[in-house]
Every structure is written in C-alpha cells, then in structure tokens.
Coordinates of C-alpha atoms and ligand atoms in Angstrom, one line a residue:
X1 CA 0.0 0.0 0.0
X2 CA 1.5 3.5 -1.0
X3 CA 2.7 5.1 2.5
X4 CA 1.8 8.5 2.9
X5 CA 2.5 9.4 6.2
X6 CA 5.3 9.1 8.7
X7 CA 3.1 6.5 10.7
X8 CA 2.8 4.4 7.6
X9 CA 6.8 4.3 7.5
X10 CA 7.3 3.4 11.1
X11 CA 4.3 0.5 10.8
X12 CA 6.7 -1.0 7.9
X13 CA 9.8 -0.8 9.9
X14 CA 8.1 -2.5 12.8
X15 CA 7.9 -5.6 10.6
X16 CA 11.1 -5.3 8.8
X17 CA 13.9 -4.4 12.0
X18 CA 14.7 -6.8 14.2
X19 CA 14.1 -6.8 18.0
X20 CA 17.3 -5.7 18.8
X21 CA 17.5 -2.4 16.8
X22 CA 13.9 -2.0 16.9
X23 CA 13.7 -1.4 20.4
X24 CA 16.7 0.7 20.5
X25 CA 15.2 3.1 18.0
X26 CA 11.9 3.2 19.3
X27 CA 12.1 3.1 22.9
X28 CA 12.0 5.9 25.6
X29 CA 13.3 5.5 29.2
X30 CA 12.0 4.5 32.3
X31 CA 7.5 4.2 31.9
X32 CA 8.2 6.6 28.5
X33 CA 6.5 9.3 30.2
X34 CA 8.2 12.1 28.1
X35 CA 8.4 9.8 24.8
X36 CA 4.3 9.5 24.9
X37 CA 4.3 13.7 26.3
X38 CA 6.5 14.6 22.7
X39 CA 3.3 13.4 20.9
X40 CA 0.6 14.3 23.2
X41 CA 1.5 17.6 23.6
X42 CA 1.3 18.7 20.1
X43 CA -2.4 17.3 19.6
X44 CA -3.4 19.6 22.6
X45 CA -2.5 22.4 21.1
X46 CA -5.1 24.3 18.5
X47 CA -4.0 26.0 14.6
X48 CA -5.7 29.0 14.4
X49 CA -6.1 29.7 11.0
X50 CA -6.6 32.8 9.1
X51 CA -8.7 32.9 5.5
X52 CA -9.3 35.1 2.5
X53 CA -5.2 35.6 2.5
X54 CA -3.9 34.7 -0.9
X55 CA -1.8 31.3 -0.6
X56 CA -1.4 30.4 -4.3
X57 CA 2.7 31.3 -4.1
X58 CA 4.3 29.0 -0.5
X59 CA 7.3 30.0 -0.1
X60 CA 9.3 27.9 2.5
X61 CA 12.8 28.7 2.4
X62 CA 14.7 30.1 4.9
X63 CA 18.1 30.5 6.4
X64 CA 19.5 29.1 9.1
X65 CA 23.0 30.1 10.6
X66 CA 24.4 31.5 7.4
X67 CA 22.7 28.1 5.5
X68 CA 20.0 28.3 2.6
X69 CA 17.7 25.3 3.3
X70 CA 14.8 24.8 1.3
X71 CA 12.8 24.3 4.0
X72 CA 12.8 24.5 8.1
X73 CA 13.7 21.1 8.5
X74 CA 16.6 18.9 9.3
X75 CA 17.7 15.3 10.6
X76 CA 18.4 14.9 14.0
X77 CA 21.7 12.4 14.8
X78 CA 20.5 9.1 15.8
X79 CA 23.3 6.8 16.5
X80 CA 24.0 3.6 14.9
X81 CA 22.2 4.0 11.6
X82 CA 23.5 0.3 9.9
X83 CA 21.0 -1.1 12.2
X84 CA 18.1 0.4 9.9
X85 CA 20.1 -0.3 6.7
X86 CA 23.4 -0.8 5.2
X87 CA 23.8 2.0 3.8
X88 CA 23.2 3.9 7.2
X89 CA 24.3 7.4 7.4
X90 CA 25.4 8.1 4.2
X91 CA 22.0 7.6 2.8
X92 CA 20.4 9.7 5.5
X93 CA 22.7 12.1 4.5
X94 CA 22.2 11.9 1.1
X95 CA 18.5 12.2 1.2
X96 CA 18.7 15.2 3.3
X97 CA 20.8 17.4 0.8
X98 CA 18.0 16.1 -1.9
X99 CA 15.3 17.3 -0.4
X100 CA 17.1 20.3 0.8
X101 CA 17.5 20.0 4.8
X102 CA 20.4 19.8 7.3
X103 CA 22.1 15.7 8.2
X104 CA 23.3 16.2 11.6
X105 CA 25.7 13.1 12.2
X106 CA 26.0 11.3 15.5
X107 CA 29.3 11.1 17.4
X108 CA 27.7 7.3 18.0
X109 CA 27.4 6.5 13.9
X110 CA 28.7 3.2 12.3
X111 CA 30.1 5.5 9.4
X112 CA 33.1 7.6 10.0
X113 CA 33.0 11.3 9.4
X114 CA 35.3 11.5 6.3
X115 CA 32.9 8.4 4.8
X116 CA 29.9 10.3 5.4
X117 CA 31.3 13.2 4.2
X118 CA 32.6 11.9 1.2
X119 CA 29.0 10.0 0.0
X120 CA 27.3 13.7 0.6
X121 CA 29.8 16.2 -0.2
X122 CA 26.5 18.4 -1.2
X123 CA 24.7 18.3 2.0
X124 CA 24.8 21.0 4.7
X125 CA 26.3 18.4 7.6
X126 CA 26.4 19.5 11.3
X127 CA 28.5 17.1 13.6
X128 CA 26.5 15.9 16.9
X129 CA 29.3 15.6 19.2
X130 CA 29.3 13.6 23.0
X131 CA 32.3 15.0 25.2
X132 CA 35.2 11.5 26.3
X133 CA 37.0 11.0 28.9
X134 CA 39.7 11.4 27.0
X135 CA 40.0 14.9 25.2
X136 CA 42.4 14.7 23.0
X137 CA 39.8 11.8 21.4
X138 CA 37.3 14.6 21.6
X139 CA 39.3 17.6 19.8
X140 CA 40.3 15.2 16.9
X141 CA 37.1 14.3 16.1
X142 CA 35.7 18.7 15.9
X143 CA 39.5 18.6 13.5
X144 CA 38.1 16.0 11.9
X145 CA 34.5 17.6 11.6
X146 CA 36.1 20.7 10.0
X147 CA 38.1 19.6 7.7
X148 CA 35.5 17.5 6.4
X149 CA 33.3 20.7 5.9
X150 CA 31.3 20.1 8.5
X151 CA 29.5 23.2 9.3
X152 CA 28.5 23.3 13.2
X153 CA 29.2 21.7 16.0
X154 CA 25.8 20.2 17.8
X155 CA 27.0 19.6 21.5
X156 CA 24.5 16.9 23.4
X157 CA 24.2 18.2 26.8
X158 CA 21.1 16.2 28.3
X159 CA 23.6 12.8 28.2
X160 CA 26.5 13.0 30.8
X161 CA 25.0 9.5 31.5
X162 CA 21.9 7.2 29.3
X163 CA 19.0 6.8 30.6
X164 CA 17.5 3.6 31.6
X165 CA 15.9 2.4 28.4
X166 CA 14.2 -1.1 29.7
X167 CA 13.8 -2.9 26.7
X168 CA 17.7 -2.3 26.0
X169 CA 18.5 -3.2 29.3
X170 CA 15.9 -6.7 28.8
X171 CA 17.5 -7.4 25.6
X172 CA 21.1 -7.0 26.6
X173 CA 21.2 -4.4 23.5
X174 CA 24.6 -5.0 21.4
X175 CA 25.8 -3.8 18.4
X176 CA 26.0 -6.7 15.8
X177 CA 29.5 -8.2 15.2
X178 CA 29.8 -7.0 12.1
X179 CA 29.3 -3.1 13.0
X180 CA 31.0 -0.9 14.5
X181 CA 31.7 2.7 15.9
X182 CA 33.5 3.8 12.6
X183 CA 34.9 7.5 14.5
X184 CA 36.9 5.1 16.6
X185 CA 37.6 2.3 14.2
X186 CA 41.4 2.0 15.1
X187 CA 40.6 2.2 18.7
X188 CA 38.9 -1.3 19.5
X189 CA 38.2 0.2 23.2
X190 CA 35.9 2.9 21.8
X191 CA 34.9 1.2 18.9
X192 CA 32.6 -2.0 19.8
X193 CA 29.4 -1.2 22.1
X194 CA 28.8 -4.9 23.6
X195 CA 26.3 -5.8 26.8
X196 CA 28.1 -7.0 29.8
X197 CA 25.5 -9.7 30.2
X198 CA 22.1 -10.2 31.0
X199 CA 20.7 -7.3 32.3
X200 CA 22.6 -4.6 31.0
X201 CA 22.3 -2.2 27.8
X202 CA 25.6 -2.5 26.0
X203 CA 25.1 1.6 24.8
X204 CA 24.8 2.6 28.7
X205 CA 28.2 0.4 29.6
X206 CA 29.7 1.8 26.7
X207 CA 28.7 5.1 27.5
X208 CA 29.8 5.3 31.1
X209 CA 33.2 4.3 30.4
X210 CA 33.9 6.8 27.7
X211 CA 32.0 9.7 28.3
X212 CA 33.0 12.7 30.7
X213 CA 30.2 12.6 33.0
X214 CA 32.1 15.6 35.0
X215 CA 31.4 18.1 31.9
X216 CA 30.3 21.7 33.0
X217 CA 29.1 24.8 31.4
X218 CA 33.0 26.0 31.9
X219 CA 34.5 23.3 30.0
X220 CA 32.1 25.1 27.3
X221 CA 34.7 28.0 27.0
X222 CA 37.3 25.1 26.3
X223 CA 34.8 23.9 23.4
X224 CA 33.8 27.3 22.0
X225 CA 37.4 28.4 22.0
X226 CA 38.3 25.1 20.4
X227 CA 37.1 25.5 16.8
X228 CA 35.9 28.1 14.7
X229 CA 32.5 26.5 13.9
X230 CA 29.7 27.6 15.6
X231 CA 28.2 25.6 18.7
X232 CA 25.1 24.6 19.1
X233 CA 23.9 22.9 22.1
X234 CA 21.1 20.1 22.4
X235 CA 18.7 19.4 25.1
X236 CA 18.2 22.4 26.3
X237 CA 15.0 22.4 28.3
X238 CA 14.9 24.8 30.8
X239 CA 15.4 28.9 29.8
X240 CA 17.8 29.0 32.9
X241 CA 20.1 26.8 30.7
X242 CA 19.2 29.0 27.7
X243 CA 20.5 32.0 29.1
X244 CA 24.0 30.2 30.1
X245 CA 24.7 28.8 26.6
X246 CA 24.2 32.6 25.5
X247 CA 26.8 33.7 28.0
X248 CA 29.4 30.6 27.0
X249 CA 28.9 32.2 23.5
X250 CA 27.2 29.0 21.3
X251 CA 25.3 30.1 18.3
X252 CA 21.9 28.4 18.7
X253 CA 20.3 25.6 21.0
X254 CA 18.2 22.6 20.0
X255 CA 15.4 22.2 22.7
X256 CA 15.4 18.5 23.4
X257 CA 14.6 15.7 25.3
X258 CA 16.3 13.4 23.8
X259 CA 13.5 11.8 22.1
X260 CA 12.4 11.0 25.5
X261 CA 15.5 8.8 25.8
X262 CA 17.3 10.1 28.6
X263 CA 15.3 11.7 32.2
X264 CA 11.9 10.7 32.1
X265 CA 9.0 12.9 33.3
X266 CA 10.8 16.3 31.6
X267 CA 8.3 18.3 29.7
X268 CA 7.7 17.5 26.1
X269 CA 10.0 19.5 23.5
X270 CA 7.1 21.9 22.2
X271 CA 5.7 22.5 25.8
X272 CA 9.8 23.8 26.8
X273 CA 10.0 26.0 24.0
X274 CA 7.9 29.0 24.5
X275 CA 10.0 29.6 27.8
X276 CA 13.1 29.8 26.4
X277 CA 12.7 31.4 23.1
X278 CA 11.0 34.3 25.4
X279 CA 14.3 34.6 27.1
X280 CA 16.6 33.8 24.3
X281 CA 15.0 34.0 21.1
X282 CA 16.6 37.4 20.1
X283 CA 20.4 36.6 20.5
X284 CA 20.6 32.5 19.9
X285 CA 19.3 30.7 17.1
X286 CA 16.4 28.3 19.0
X287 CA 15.4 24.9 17.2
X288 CA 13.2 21.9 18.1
X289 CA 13.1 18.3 17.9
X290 CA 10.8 15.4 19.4
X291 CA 7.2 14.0 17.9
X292 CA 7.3 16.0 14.9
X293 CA 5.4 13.5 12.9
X294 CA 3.7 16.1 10.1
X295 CA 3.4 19.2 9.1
X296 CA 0.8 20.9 11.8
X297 CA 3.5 19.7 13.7
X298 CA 6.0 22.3 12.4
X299 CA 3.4 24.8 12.2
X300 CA 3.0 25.0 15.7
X301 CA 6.9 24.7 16.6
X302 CA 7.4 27.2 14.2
X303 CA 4.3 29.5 15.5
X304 CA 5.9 29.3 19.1
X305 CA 9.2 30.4 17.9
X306 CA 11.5 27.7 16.5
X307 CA 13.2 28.7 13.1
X308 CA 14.3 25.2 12.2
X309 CA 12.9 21.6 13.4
X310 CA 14.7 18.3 13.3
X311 CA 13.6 14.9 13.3
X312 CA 15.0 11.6 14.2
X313 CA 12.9 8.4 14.6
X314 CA 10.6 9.2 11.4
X315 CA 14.2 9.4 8.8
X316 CA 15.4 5.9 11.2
X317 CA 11.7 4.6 9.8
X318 CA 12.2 6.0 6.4
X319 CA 16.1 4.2 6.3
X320 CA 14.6 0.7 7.6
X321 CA 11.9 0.7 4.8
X322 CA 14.1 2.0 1.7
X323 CA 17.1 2.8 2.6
X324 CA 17.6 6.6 1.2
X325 CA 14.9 6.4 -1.3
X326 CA 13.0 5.7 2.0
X327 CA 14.5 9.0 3.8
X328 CA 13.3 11.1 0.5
X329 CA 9.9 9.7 0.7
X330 CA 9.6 10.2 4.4
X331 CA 11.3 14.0 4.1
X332 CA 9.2 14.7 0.8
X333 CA 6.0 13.6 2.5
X334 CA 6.8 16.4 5.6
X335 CA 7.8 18.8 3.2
X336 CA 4.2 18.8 1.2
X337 CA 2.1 18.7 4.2
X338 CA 3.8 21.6 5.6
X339 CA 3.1 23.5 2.5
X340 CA -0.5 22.1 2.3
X341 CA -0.7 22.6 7.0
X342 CA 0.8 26.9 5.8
X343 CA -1.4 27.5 3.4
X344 CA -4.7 26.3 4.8
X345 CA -3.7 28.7 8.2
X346 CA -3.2 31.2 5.9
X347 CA 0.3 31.9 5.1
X348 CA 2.3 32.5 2.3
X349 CA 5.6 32.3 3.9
X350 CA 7.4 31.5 7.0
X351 CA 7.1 35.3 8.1
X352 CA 3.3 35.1 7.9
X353 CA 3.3 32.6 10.7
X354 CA 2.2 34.3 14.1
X355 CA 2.3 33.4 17.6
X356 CA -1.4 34.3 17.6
X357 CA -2.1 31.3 15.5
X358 CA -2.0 29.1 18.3
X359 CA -3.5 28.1 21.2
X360 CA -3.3 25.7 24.0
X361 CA -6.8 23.3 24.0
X362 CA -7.4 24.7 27.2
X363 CA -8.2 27.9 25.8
X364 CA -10.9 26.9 24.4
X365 CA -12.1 24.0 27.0
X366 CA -13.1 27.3 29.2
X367 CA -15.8 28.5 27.1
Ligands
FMN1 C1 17.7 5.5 18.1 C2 18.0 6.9 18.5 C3 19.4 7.2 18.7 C4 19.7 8.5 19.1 N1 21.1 8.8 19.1 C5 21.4 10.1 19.4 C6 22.8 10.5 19.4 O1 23.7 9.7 19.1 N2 23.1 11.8 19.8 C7 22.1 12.7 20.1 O2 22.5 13.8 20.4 N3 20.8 12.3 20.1 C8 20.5 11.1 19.8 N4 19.1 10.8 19.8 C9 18.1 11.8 20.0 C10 17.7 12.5 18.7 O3 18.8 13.3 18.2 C11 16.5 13.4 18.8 O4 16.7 14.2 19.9 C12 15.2 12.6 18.9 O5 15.2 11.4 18.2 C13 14.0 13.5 18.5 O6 12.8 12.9 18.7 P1 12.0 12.1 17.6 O7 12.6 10.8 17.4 O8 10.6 12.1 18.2 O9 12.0 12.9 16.3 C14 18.7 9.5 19.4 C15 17.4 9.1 19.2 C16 17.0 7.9 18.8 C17 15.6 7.5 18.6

C-alpha cells in the first residue's frame, strides 16, 4: 500500500527491524512518560487559521546560521544507523541534501566522518558531538569535523549518562558483530558497544566508560574556544540553561529531550519551547526536535518560535523501509504537508506565521 505518512513508514519498519535495533530506536526511558508527552503535547495544542489571504505562491525557504535550506527542517543524529540499513548514514545524509534539509551526524554513527562526508559532499552536515574522557579523542574528532566541511558543531548536553531504556537493558542491547563505531575504528576500546551480560544495555556500559560525565558549562569556553564553527547545544529544556549557553557564547540551541530517551517525566519539547525562546529567542538561534510527525507539527513549533525543526525516529523509519529512497519519501511527505498545514492557516511564507495562531486546547475547554 503507498505510505503517505510518517506513521505508515514506522508500521513498515516495525515488521522489517529486528528486535534488537527495533527497540533501541523506538524506545524511551523509564514508563516513557516524556516519549508519549512529545506526541501528546502537540495534539493539545489548537491551529488557528486565518482565510481570504492569498496562498497560491508558499514560499518555505529560509536560512538558518548562514545556510540556505529549502525548508525549516533537518535530521536529528541518531546513533547507529546500519542497524536500519546498510547504507546507514550516508543515505540519511544523502536524502537530506535532496530534499534540501540539514544531516546532523552522531558522534555514535557506524560510518566515520570522512565516509559520510565523502557519499554527501553536497549536503549541509552538522557534527552531533558527546564529550570522552579522554580529550584529545574529543578535539580530533571537531578537526576531523572541520576539515570534512562540516559546518556546526551540535554539543548533546542532556547525556552526561543514558538513561535507563528497559527494553535495552531486557534485551542486553549489542551492536552486531559485524558493526561498529566507525569514528573510533582504530581504537577497539571505543569502537565496539557490547552488553556486559544479561541485564545490561551495551550503549549505557559503553557510554559510562567513555563519556566525561564531569562536563560543566566551563568546560564550554574550552569547546567554544576550540574550533571556529559555531556551537550549538542540544537538550536544552529549561530557559535557565538558555541564558547560560548565551553567555558561553554557542550560536543556537536545539530544545530537546532526547527523544524522551534520557530523564523521564521532563516536559515534552514543544511545551519547553515558548520559555526559552522568550528569554533567548533574540540573541541564539532556538530549534526543536521530538514527535514532529507532520506538518501541523511544524506549524506549531514554528508559530511558538523555533526557526528550524529536526527529526530523528521518522528518517530511522524511512532508512529501515528503503534505505535513502525511503529518507526522501519520508522527508518529501513532511515537506508537502507543511506546505498544504501553511497555506490552509493562511500563510504565504514562514514570516506570515504568528504566535497568535495558536493556542493551548485549554483555551478553548473554558468557554
Ligand atoms: C535511536 C536513537 C538514537 C539517538 N542517538 C542520538 C545520538 O547519538 N546523539 C544525540 O544527540 N541524540 C540522539 N538521539 C536523539 C535524537 O537526536 C532526537 O533528539 C530525537 O530522536 C528527536 O525525537 P523524535 O525521534 O521524536 O523525532 C537518538 C534518538 C534515537 C531515537
């Protein structure tokens, strides 16, 4: 049956991924409190539209940090893409530069920078970077970013530590023999991520041996001073943090939860935003991801005040079903019905779109 939304994609991956890498894309941690909340939270909230405004010429493009996109929407780093497909991130990549939005690749990816970077040497690339133990590990791979012209630097804060993701931790979630970690390829230490046994995720072991749980907002001066791409940080949630990766000097934020993957019970992504753009929105660059599943979706993120939105699980569905001819459907079908969700509000372009044409449910639920 033709698929023509992102549900359709992720019912076809459900079948075709095996238990292992299905629950590792899909799940959230602890009861998945947040995870459901990313969805919920956008169906509670109301597109007021406006009619009788001519909408016959949509005009989505915009810029974001200096990059033309040709539209407000970009790939969120997921790690360990060769699960989905063989051709992993180098076909997520390549399907983003087709249909004109930013790849942001994961530190945690099972192809190397310089591969990635040489199978899309046309798409705008961001590098997703977690902070090691070791730092001389860490400052070779934002060198390695930059001379592979990447173009930012996206620093996950929301993971000093994973969360407790159950069905990883039931399974005993491995990466497959044959894959691997391919940013640490030569070092075999950093490169496999294996369970320690029953009862153990083999990402969360991995993760709390390598990853500098002791990082601070003024190791973020190292960082900025570091490189001269710009720094973004991701999972912002709270406009207390906002405010602090203004003063470090990064460039933008991308409010997060992780896809509801790391503490559970944190608002949902859209519900966070409104705070934080109202104390930052003039001097960073503020972006979204989690449950964007269509294009009211970006609407609303877009009508409380996110210039860009990112998605992750939906391109991981897209990568399972068809590798990136899959991506480019999944990204193609977003990209129409956010034309078709603008103009029936009543917009012509990205400008047009008003806080004003929202509102929480409960607005209405008081009448
Ligand atoms: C399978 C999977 C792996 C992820 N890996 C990373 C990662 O390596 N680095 C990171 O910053 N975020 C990672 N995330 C979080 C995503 O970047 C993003 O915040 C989240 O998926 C957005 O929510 P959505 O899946 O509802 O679109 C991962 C998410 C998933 C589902």
């Amino acid at each position: 049956m033709t698929r023509v939304c992102v549900e359709d994609f992720e019912k076809d991956a459900l079948r075709l991924l095996d238990k292992n890498a299905l629950d590792y894309y899909r799940s959230g941690a602890g009861e998945q409190l947040t995870l459901n909340l990313n969805r919920e939270a956008f169906k509670k909230i109301r597109i007021r539209p406006r009619c009788l405004r001519d909408v016959s010429n949509i005009d989505i493009r915009c810029n974001v940090m200096g990059i033309d996109l040709k539209w407000p929407l970009g790939i969120s780093p997921t790690a360990m893409q060769k699960l989905a497909h063989s051709d992993g991130e180098g076909a997520n990549a390549l399907a983003a530069g087709n249909v004109g939005s930013i790849f942001i690749l994961s530190t945690l990816s099972t192809m190397s920078i310089e591969e990635v970077a040489s199978v899309a040497p046309n798409t705008n690339k961001w590098f997703q970077l977690y902070v090691y133990k070791d730092r001389s590990l860490t400052e070779k791979m934002v060198r390695r970013a930059e001379e592979a012209s990447f173009k930012a630097i996206v620093l996950t804060i929301d993971a000093p530590i994973f969360g407790q993701r159950r069905s990883d931790i039931r399974n005993g979630f491995s990466l497959p023999s044959n894959l691997r970690l391919a940013n640490f390829q030569s070092l075999q230490a950093a490169a496999g991520v294996q369970s320690d046994g029953e009862g153990t995720s083999g990402i969360n072991v991995y993760v709390a041996r390598q990853f500098d749980a002791t990082l601070t907002w003024k190791d973020l001066a190292w960082l900025v001073k570091l490189t001269r791409l710009p720094i973004i940080l991701k999972g912002v949630l709270t406009h207390e943090d906002a405010i602090l990766a203004r003063e470090v000097g990064c460039a933008g934020i991308i409010v997060s939860n992780h896809g509801g993957r790391q503490i559970d019970t944190v608002p949902a992504s859209i519900e966070a935003l409104p705070e934080i753009v109202k104390a930052v929105g003039n001097d960073l660059v503020v972006m979204l991801d989690g449950g964007i599943r269509d294009g009211n979706d970006i609407f609303k993120a877009l009508a409380l005040g996110a210039k860009v939105v990112f998605v992750g699980r939906p391109a991981l569905w897209g990568l399972a079903c068809g590798g990136q001819k899959g991506v480019e459907e999944v990204l193609n079908i977003l990209k129409k019905d956010f034309e078709i969700s603008l103009a029936l509000a009543g917009c012509q372009k990205l400008s047009d779109i008003s806080g004003d044409m929202v509102a929480h449910e409960s607005t209405y639920a008081k009448l």
